[in-house]
């Protein structure tokens, strides 16, 4: 890891770009009175001034596309989320930039969302609540999660919590990881690239893996052909992991029973997109990690990493993502 200079120029600032930016700046300012924090609440204009910005704290999605061209002094980006894909894909990423993520806090958020979506699929939640809205009393038959097979792709913090809750529900859990290794709360762990070969018995395929060159389009036509017609897909990680065209085709042809999607290749999901209206799709607007407890959960990591940045201590940063390394 290239060492950064710990020297900070007098007028340099740490920009916090988020809906809760005021809160973060106030808390970080209390902890580090010698540093200058600037809150920036989205939407952020493309021409926003980042001229004095030495460090940036953000989820990434609200940043201008030409961020790096507008922020010549930027040396560190602290993501507020787990995924680093947005910042890493911006043009002109400086090779010397430090990027760290907020990985580690999302397990309960993603796991609760996955269980919520699996139950909604299993208990025909969409139909039940549509019926309620129209005052229709129609008893829909559901199915149990208990005893069903679930394959959870992704063995990070979220994958682990998802497996734990699935196991507690009495499901039979298999994990898929970049490099197979023994993991908790799973009967087996297979390689990510072997998923298609294991889908014949799977009732729920849950995606909780980071988006990278190795996971782009991981779930495609061959996966849907391998799945049971009664099986469901649940995706809470990133839309690009699924070939959405192949998914729509699989749904239209009743190759699979349905899907619950929190993330999409293009966000916001375009109004005319088939996935909005598909009768066997539950679509939510990237909300798995959107919980009111979030600022308090991420704050300890922010405080720690801001301290490391101020000291020029790259090796102390938690969740440092090495640029150029595949996920
Ligand atoms: N829908 C949502 O609101 C939401 C919320 C949080 C996370 N997510 C997505 O879910 C994914 C998984 O979440 P998680 O909490 O398990 O994340 P995590 O970072 O704890 O787990 C991902 C795994 O991949 C590895 N990894 C992650 N980024 C890497 C990188 N850049 N380089 C090398 N290895 C890397 C980690 O070591 C870990 O084993 C995230 O990457 C993100 O895309 C979505
Ligand atoms: O990666 C995450 O933490 C969420 O998807 C928000 O970006």
Short mmCIF file of C-alpha atoms and ligand atoms in Angstrom, two decimals:
data_model
loop_
_atom_site.label_atom_id
_atom_site.label_comp_id
_atom_site.label_asym_id
_atom_site.label_seq_id
_atom_site.Cartn_x
_atom_site.Cartn_y
_atom_site.Cartn_z
CA UNK A 1 0.00 0.00 0.00
CA UNK A 2 1.41 3.32 -1.08
CA UNK A 3 1.95 5.52 1.96
CA UNK A 4 0.06 8.77 1.96
CA UNK A 5 1.47 11.95 3.31
CA UNK A 6 -0.13 12.68 6.67
CA UNK A 7 0.24 16.41 5.96
CA UNK A 8 -3.09 18.09 5.49
CA UNK A 9 -3.32 21.59 4.10
CA UNK A 10 -4.90 24.24 6.30
CA UNK A 11 -8.01 24.86 4.23
CA UNK A 12 -8.64 21.20 3.32
CA UNK A 13 -12.02 19.74 4.22
CA UNK A 14 -13.74 16.42 4.73
CA UNK A 15 -17.00 16.51 2.79
CA UNK A 16 -19.84 14.33 4.03
CA UNK A 17 -22.40 13.79 1.29
CA UNK A 18 -25.57 12.18 2.59
CA UNK A 19 -29.12 12.90 3.76
CA UNK A 20 -27.76 12.61 7.34
CA UNK A 21 -24.66 14.73 6.59
CA UNK A 22 -25.42 17.29 9.31
CA UNK A 23 -25.53 14.57 11.96
CA UNK A 24 -22.28 12.95 10.81
CA UNK A 25 -20.46 16.30 10.59
CA UNK A 26 -21.63 17.31 14.04
CA UNK A 27 -20.53 14.00 15.61
CA UNK A 28 -17.22 13.87 13.75
CA UNK A 29 -16.58 17.55 14.48
CA UNK A 30 -17.02 16.86 18.20
CA UNK A 31 -14.51 14.03 18.00
CA UNK A 32 -11.99 15.86 15.79
CA UNK A 33 -12.22 19.61 16.48
CA UNK A 34 -9.02 20.25 14.49
CA UNK A 35 -10.60 18.97 11.23
CA UNK A 36 -12.99 20.84 8.98
CA UNK A 37 -16.16 18.91 8.01
CA UNK A 38 -18.61 20.13 5.36
CA UNK A 39 -22.10 18.62 5.11
CA UNK A 40 -23.52 18.22 1.63
CA UNK A 41 -27.11 17.01 1.39
CA UNK A 42 -28.08 15.42 -1.97
CA UNK A 43 -29.04 16.11 -4.68
CA UNK A 44 -25.52 17.22 -5.62
CA UNK A 45 -25.14 19.31 -8.77
CA UNK A 46 -22.65 18.09 -11.40
CA UNK A 47 -20.82 21.43 -11.03
CA UNK A 48 -20.64 21.27 -7.19
CA UNK A 49 -17.36 22.67 -5.84
CA UNK A 50 -15.06 19.96 -4.41
CA UNK A 51 -11.91 22.11 -4.78
CA UNK A 52 -10.90 21.89 -1.08
CA UNK A 53 -12.13 18.36 -0.54
CA UNK A 54 -9.36 16.07 0.75
CA UNK A 55 -11.65 13.32 1.98
CA UNK A 56 -15.19 12.33 1.11
CA UNK A 57 -17.74 10.30 3.08
CA UNK A 58 -20.64 9.10 0.92
CA UNK A 59 -22.77 6.20 -0.32
CA UNK A 60 -21.52 7.08 -3.79
CA UNK A 61 -24.82 7.10 -5.64
CA UNK A 62 -25.41 10.84 -5.22
CA UNK A 63 -21.95 11.91 -6.42
CA UNK A 64 -21.39 13.72 -9.72
CA UNK A 65 -19.97 11.55 -12.51
CA UNK A 66 -16.99 13.92 -12.89
CA UNK A 67 -16.14 13.89 -9.17
CA UNK A 68 -12.44 13.14 -9.60
CA UNK A 69 -12.01 15.91 -12.15
CA UNK A 70 -13.64 18.37 -9.74
CA UNK A 71 -11.74 17.19 -6.62
CA UNK A 72 -8.00 17.44 -7.41
CA UNK A 73 -7.02 17.26 -3.71
CA UNK A 74 -9.12 14.21 -2.91
CA UNK A 75 -7.04 11.49 -1.19
CA UNK A 76 -9.56 9.30 0.62
CA UNK A 77 -13.13 8.15 0.08
CA UNK A 78 -14.99 6.49 2.94
CA UNK A 79 -18.08 4.74 1.64
CA UNK A 80 -21.12 4.86 3.90
CA UNK A 81 -22.24 1.51 2.46
CA UNK A 82 -20.72 -1.92 1.86
CA UNK A 83 -20.56 -1.71 -1.92
CA UNK A 84 -17.65 0.20 -3.47
CA UNK A 85 -18.75 -0.39 -7.08
CA UNK A 86 -20.10 3.12 -7.74
CA UNK A 87 -16.96 5.00 -6.67
CA UNK A 88 -14.66 2.49 -8.37
CA UNK A 89 -16.51 2.91 -11.67
CA UNK A 90 -16.26 6.72 -11.84
CA UNK A 91 -13.96 7.96 -14.63
CA UNK A 92 -10.46 9.08 -13.68
CA UNK A 93 -10.14 7.16 -10.39
CA UNK A 94 -6.77 8.37 -9.01
CA UNK A 95 -4.43 5.38 -8.51
CA UNK A 96 -3.23 6.72 -5.17
CA UNK A 97 -6.72 7.25 -3.71
CA UNK A 98 -7.62 5.40 -0.53
CA UNK A 99 -11.10 3.85 -0.57
CA UNK A 100 -12.64 2.17 2.45
CA UNK A 101 -16.11 0.68 2.85
CA UNK A 102 -18.57 0.42 5.72
CA UNK A 103 -18.74 -3.38 5.42
CA UNK A 104 -19.63 -5.28 8.55
CA UNK A 105 -22.76 -3.49 9.75
CA UNK A 106 -25.24 -4.64 7.11
CA UNK A 107 -25.82 -8.23 8.18
CA UNK A 108 -29.02 -7.76 10.20
CA UNK A 109 -30.44 -5.23 7.71
CA UNK A 110 -30.00 -7.44 4.66
CA UNK A 111 -30.94 -10.62 6.49
CA UNK A 112 -34.22 -9.19 7.80
CA UNK A 113 -35.05 -7.86 4.32
CA UNK A 114 -34.31 -11.24 2.73
CA UNK A 115 -36.54 -13.06 5.21
CA UNK A 116 -39.27 -10.46 4.69
CA UNK A 117 -39.09 -10.95 0.91
CA UNK A 118 -38.92 -14.75 1.09
CA UNK A 119 -41.98 -14.80 3.37
CA UNK A 120 -43.81 -12.39 1.08
CA UNK A 121 -43.10 -14.71 -1.86
CA UNK A 122 -44.00 -17.85 0.08
CA UNK A 123 -47.20 -16.41 1.60
CA UNK A 124 -48.35 -14.61 -1.56
CA UNK A 125 -48.04 -11.22 0.08
CA UNK A 126 -48.42 -9.23 -3.15
CA UNK A 127 -51.79 -10.81 -3.95
CA UNK A 128 -53.04 -10.67 -0.35
CA UNK A 129 -52.33 -6.95 0.00
CA UNK A 130 -53.64 -6.13 -3.49
CA UNK A 131 -56.82 -7.93 -2.45
CA UNK A 132 -56.97 -5.96 0.80
CA UNK A 133 -56.72 -2.68 -1.13
CA UNK A 134 -59.82 -3.73 -3.08
CA UNK A 135 -61.70 -5.22 -0.11
CA UNK A 136 -61.47 -8.74 -1.59
CA UNK A 137 -61.72 -11.69 0.84
CA UNK A 138 -59.86 -14.47 -1.00
CA UNK A 139 -57.88 -17.05 0.92
CA UNK A 140 -54.55 -17.65 -0.86
CA UNK A 141 -52.62 -20.84 -0.13
CA UNK A 142 -49.01 -20.20 0.88
CA UNK A 143 -46.07 -22.47 1.52
CA UNK A 144 -43.63 -23.00 4.36
CA UNK A 145 -40.04 -21.83 4.36
CA UNK A 146 -39.29 -24.53 6.92
CA UNK A 147 -37.74 -27.52 5.15
CA UNK A 148 -36.97 -25.63 1.92
CA UNK A 149 -33.51 -25.40 0.32
CA UNK A 150 -31.83 -22.01 0.11
CA UNK A 151 -28.57 -21.18 -1.66
CA UNK A 152 -27.02 -17.96 -0.36
CA UNK A 153 -24.39 -16.44 -2.68
CA UNK A 154 -21.94 -14.19 -0.83
CA UNK A 155 -20.14 -14.99 2.40
CA UNK A 156 -19.58 -11.50 3.77
CA UNK A 157 -21.30 -10.04 6.82
CA UNK A 158 -24.70 -10.13 5.12
CA UNK A 159 -24.36 -13.65 3.76
CA UNK A 160 -23.56 -14.88 7.25
CA UNK A 161 -26.62 -13.22 8.85
CA UNK A 162 -28.89 -14.40 6.03
CA UNK A 163 -27.72 -17.98 6.53
CA UNK A 164 -28.25 -17.68 10.28
CA UNK A 165 -31.87 -16.52 9.94
CA UNK A 166 -32.62 -19.09 7.22
CA UNK A 167 -31.24 -21.83 9.46
CA UNK A 168 -33.38 -20.56 12.34
CA UNK A 169 -36.43 -20.85 10.09
CA UNK A 170 -35.62 -24.53 9.54
CA UNK A 171 -34.32 -24.13 6.00
CA UNK A 172 -31.53 -26.25 4.56
CA UNK A 173 -28.74 -23.77 3.77
CA UNK A 174 -25.89 -23.94 1.25
CA UNK A 175 -23.45 -21.05 0.77
CA UNK A 176 -21.59 -19.92 -2.35
CA UNK A 177 -18.34 -18.02 -2.03
CA UNK A 178 -15.52 -16.78 -4.29
CA UNK A 179 -13.28 -19.43 -2.77
CA UNK A 180 -15.20 -22.27 -1.06
CA UNK A 181 -14.39 -22.57 2.63
CA UNK A 182 -16.20 -23.87 5.68
CA UNK A 183 -18.73 -21.27 6.84
CA UNK A 184 -21.11 -21.07 9.78
CA UNK A 185 -24.84 -21.79 9.39
CA UNK A 186 -24.50 -23.78 6.16
CA UNK A 187 -24.35 -27.49 5.35
CA UNK A 188 -21.89 -26.83 2.53
CA UNK A 189 -20.08 -24.03 0.74
CA UNK A 190 -19.61 -24.20 -3.03
CA UNK A 191 -17.65 -21.98 -5.45
CA UNK A 192 -19.55 -19.01 -6.86
CA UNK A 193 -18.90 -20.21 -10.42
CA UNK A 194 -20.49 -23.60 -9.61
CA UNK A 195 -23.88 -22.16 -8.65
CA UNK A 196 -25.70 -23.24 -11.82
CA UNK A 197 -24.71 -26.87 -11.22
CA UNK A 198 -26.35 -26.79 -7.76
CA UNK A 199 -29.65 -25.11 -8.64
CA UNK A 200 -31.71 -28.22 -9.42
CA UNK A 201 -32.70 -28.68 -5.76
CA UNK A 202 -32.84 -25.04 -4.71
CA UNK A 203 -36.13 -23.40 -3.68
CA UNK A 204 -34.68 -19.93 -3.03
CA UNK A 205 -31.55 -18.46 -4.62
CA UNK A 206 -30.46 -15.45 -2.54
CA UNK A 207 -27.81 -13.02 -3.85
CA UNK A 208 -25.72 -11.13 -1.29
CA UNK A 209 -22.38 -10.93 -3.01
CA UNK A 210 -20.41 -7.80 -3.96
CA UNK A 211 -20.59 -6.58 -7.55
CA UNK A 212 -17.32 -7.08 -9.37
CA UNK A 213 -15.90 -8.38 -12.63
CA UNK A 214 -16.35 -11.85 -11.18
CA UNK A 215 -20.03 -11.51 -10.30
CA UNK A 216 -21.30 -9.36 -13.20
CA UNK A 217 -24.05 -11.36 -14.98
CA UNK A 218 -23.38 -14.33 -12.68
CA UNK A 219 -27.04 -15.35 -12.80
CA UNK A 220 -28.15 -15.67 -16.42
CA UNK A 221 -30.04 -17.90 -18.87
CA UNK A 222 -28.20 -21.08 -17.81
CA UNK A 223 -29.07 -20.40 -14.16
CA UNK A 224 -32.78 -19.95 -14.89
CA UNK A 225 -32.82 -23.11 -17.00
CA UNK A 226 -31.22 -25.01 -14.13
CA UNK A 227 -33.71 -23.76 -11.52
CA UNK A 228 -36.91 -25.57 -10.60
CA UNK A 229 -40.11 -24.04 -11.97
CA UNK A 230 -41.21 -23.59 -8.36
CA UNK A 231 -38.02 -21.73 -7.35
CA UNK A 232 -37.60 -18.06 -6.47
CA UNK A 233 -34.76 -15.56 -6.89
CA UNK A 234 -34.09 -12.94 -4.19
CA UNK A 235 -31.52 -10.22 -4.96
CA UNK A 236 -30.44 -7.64 -2.36
CA UNK A 237 -26.86 -7.09 -3.54
CA UNK A 238 -26.52 -5.39 -6.95
CA UNK A 239 -28.70 -5.52 -10.06
CA UNK A 240 -25.76 -6.19 -12.40
CA UNK A 241 -25.22 -9.62 -10.86
CA UNK A 242 -28.38 -10.78 -12.67
CA UNK A 243 -28.95 -10.75 -16.43
CA UNK A 244 -32.26 -8.87 -16.21
CA UNK A 245 -33.30 -9.68 -19.79
CA UNK A 246 -32.89 -13.38 -19.07
CA UNK A 247 -34.78 -12.97 -15.80
CA UNK A 248 -37.79 -11.33 -17.48
CA UNK A 249 -37.79 -14.09 -20.09
CA UNK A 250 -37.61 -16.79 -17.41
CA UNK A 251 -40.53 -15.16 -15.57
CA UNK A 252 -42.59 -14.72 -18.74
CA UNK A 253 -42.03 -18.36 -19.70
CA UNK A 254 -42.73 -19.50 -16.14
CA UNK A 255 -39.25 -21.03 -15.98
CA UNK A 256 -39.15 -19.87 -12.35
CA UNK A 257 -41.96 -19.05 -9.91
CA UNK A 258 -40.99 -15.48 -9.11
CA UNK A 259 -38.40 -12.99 -7.93
CA UNK A 260 -37.99 -10.42 -5.18
CA UNK A 261 -35.59 -7.64 -6.20
CA UNK A 262 -34.27 -4.74 -4.14
CA UNK A 263 -31.58 -3.78 -6.66
CA UNK A 264 -31.54 -3.24 -10.42
CA UNK A 265 -29.09 -2.74 -13.26
CA UNK A 266 -30.39 0.82 -13.64
CA UNK A 267 -31.52 2.71 -10.54
CA UNK A 268 -34.02 4.22 -10.21
CA UNK A 269 -35.67 1.42 -12.17
CA UNK A 270 -37.07 3.13 -15.31
CA UNK A 271 -40.86 3.60 -15.12
CA UNK A 272 -41.43 1.59 -18.28
CA UNK A 273 -39.33 -1.41 -17.13
CA UNK A 274 -41.11 -4.78 -17.27
CA UNK A 275 -39.96 -5.66 -13.74
CA UNK A 276 -42.15 -2.95 -12.17
CA UNK A 277 -45.36 -4.54 -13.30
CA UNK A 278 -44.52 -8.21 -13.59
CA UNK A 279 -47.18 -10.18 -11.65
CA UNK A 280 -44.60 -12.53 -10.12
CA UNK A 281 -42.07 -9.89 -9.12
CA UNK A 282 -41.75 -8.03 -5.84
CA UNK A 283 -39.73 -4.87 -6.52
CA UNK A 284 -38.42 -2.57 -3.78
CA UNK A 285 -36.33 0.60 -4.36
CA UNK A 286 -32.91 -0.38 -2.88
CA UNK A 287 -34.10 -0.19 0.71
CA UNK A 288 -32.55 -3.28 2.34
CA UNK A 289 -29.98 -1.07 4.08
CA UNK A 290 -32.27 1.91 4.61
CA UNK A 291 -33.04 1.72 8.33
CA UNK A 292 -33.34 4.52 10.85
CA UNK A 293 -30.62 2.98 13.03
CA UNK A 294 -28.04 3.33 10.22
CA UNK A 295 -26.24 6.53 11.32
CA UNK A 296 -25.62 5.18 14.82
CA UNK A 297 -24.41 1.82 13.44
CA UNK A 298 -21.91 3.32 11.01
CA UNK A 299 -20.64 6.15 13.24
CA UNK A 300 -18.02 4.16 15.22
CA UNK A 301 -16.38 3.04 11.96
CA UNK A 302 -16.42 6.61 10.61
CA UNK A 303 -14.81 7.96 13.78
CA UNK A 304 -12.11 5.32 13.68
CA UNK A 305 -11.30 5.78 9.99
CA UNK A 306 -11.33 9.60 10.11
CA UNK A 307 -8.75 9.34 12.90
CA UNK A 308 -6.59 7.08 10.71
CA UNK A 309 -6.89 9.45 7.76
CA UNK A 310 -5.92 12.44 9.89
CA UNK A 311 -2.81 10.56 11.08
CA UNK A 312 -1.96 9.31 7.57
CA UNK A 313 -2.30 5.76 8.88
CA UNK A 314 -3.50 3.69 5.90
CA UNK A 315 -2.81 0.38 7.58
CA UNK A 316 -5.15 1.31 10.45
CA UNK A 317 -8.14 1.99 8.19
CA UNK A 318 -10.92 -0.57 8.57
CA UNK A 319 -12.26 -2.09 5.33
CA UNK A 320 -9.56 -0.58 3.19
CA UNK A 321 -10.26 -1.60 -0.40
CA UNK A 322 -7.07 -1.94 -2.42
CA UNK A 323 -7.52 -0.35 -5.80
CA UNK A 324 -7.12 -2.57 -8.83
CA UNK A 325 -7.75 -5.76 -6.88
CA UNK A 326 -10.71 -7.89 -8.00
CA UNK A 327 -13.52 -8.46 -5.49
N1 LIG B 1 -29.67 -3.52 -0.97
C1 LIG B 1 -28.99 -2.81 -0.08
O1 LIG B 1 -29.49 -1.83 0.47
C2 LIG B 1 -27.59 -3.24 0.28
C3 LIG B 1 -27.08 -2.90 1.56
C4 LIG B 1 -25.80 -3.34 1.89
C5 LIG B 1 -25.06 -4.09 0.98
N2 LIG B 1 -25.58 -4.37 -0.25
C6 LIG B 1 -24.80 -5.18 -1.22
O2 LIG B 1 -24.56 -6.46 -0.66
C7 LIG B 1 -23.18 -6.81 -0.84
C8 LIG B 1 -22.75 -7.72 0.27
O3 LIG B 1 -22.89 -7.03 1.51
P1 LIG B 1 -22.02 -7.47 2.77
O4 LIG B 1 -22.55 -6.69 3.93
O5 LIG B 1 -22.02 -8.95 2.89
O6 LIG B 1 -20.60 -6.96 2.35
P2 LIG B 1 -19.20 -7.52 2.83
O7 LIG B 1 -18.21 -6.56 2.26
O8 LIG B 1 -19.20 -7.82 4.28
O9 LIG B 1 -19.08 -8.91 2.11
C9 LIG B 1 -18.66 -9.13 0.85
C10 LIG B 1 -17.53 -10.14 0.77
O10 LIG B 1 -16.72 -9.78 -0.35
C11 LIG B 1 -15.48 -9.27 0.08
N3 LIG B 1 -15.33 -7.92 -0.54
C12 LIG B 1 -16.20 -6.92 -0.50
N4 LIG B 1 -15.76 -5.86 -1.22
C13 LIG B 1 -14.56 -6.22 -1.68
C14 LIG B 1 -13.61 -5.57 -2.48
N5 LIG B 1 -13.83 -4.36 -3.00
N6 LIG B 1 -12.46 -6.22 -2.75
C15 LIG B 1 -12.26 -7.45 -2.29
N7 LIG B 1 -13.14 -8.14 -1.54
C16 LIG B 1 -14.28 -7.53 -1.23
C17 LIG B 1 -15.50 -9.17 1.56
O11 LIG B 1 -14.24 -9.55 2.10
C18 LIG B 1 -16.59 -10.15 1.94
O12 LIG B 1 -16.11 -11.46 2.07
C19 LIG B 1 -22.45 -5.48 -0.89
O13 LIG B 1 -21.24 -5.56 -1.62
C20 LIG B 1 -23.44 -4.57 -1.56
O14 LIG B 1 -23.25 -4.62 -2.96
C21 LIG B 1 -26.83 -3.98 -0.61
O1 LIG B 2 -23.77 -1.18 -0.52
C1 LIG B 2 -24.53 -0.71 0.33
O2 LIG B 2 -24.24 -0.59 1.52
C2 LIG B 2 -25.90 -0.24 -0.09
O3 LIG B 2 -26.30 -0.87 -1.26
C3 LIG B 2 -25.96 1.22 -0.28
O4 LIG B 2 -25.06 1.62 -1.25
#
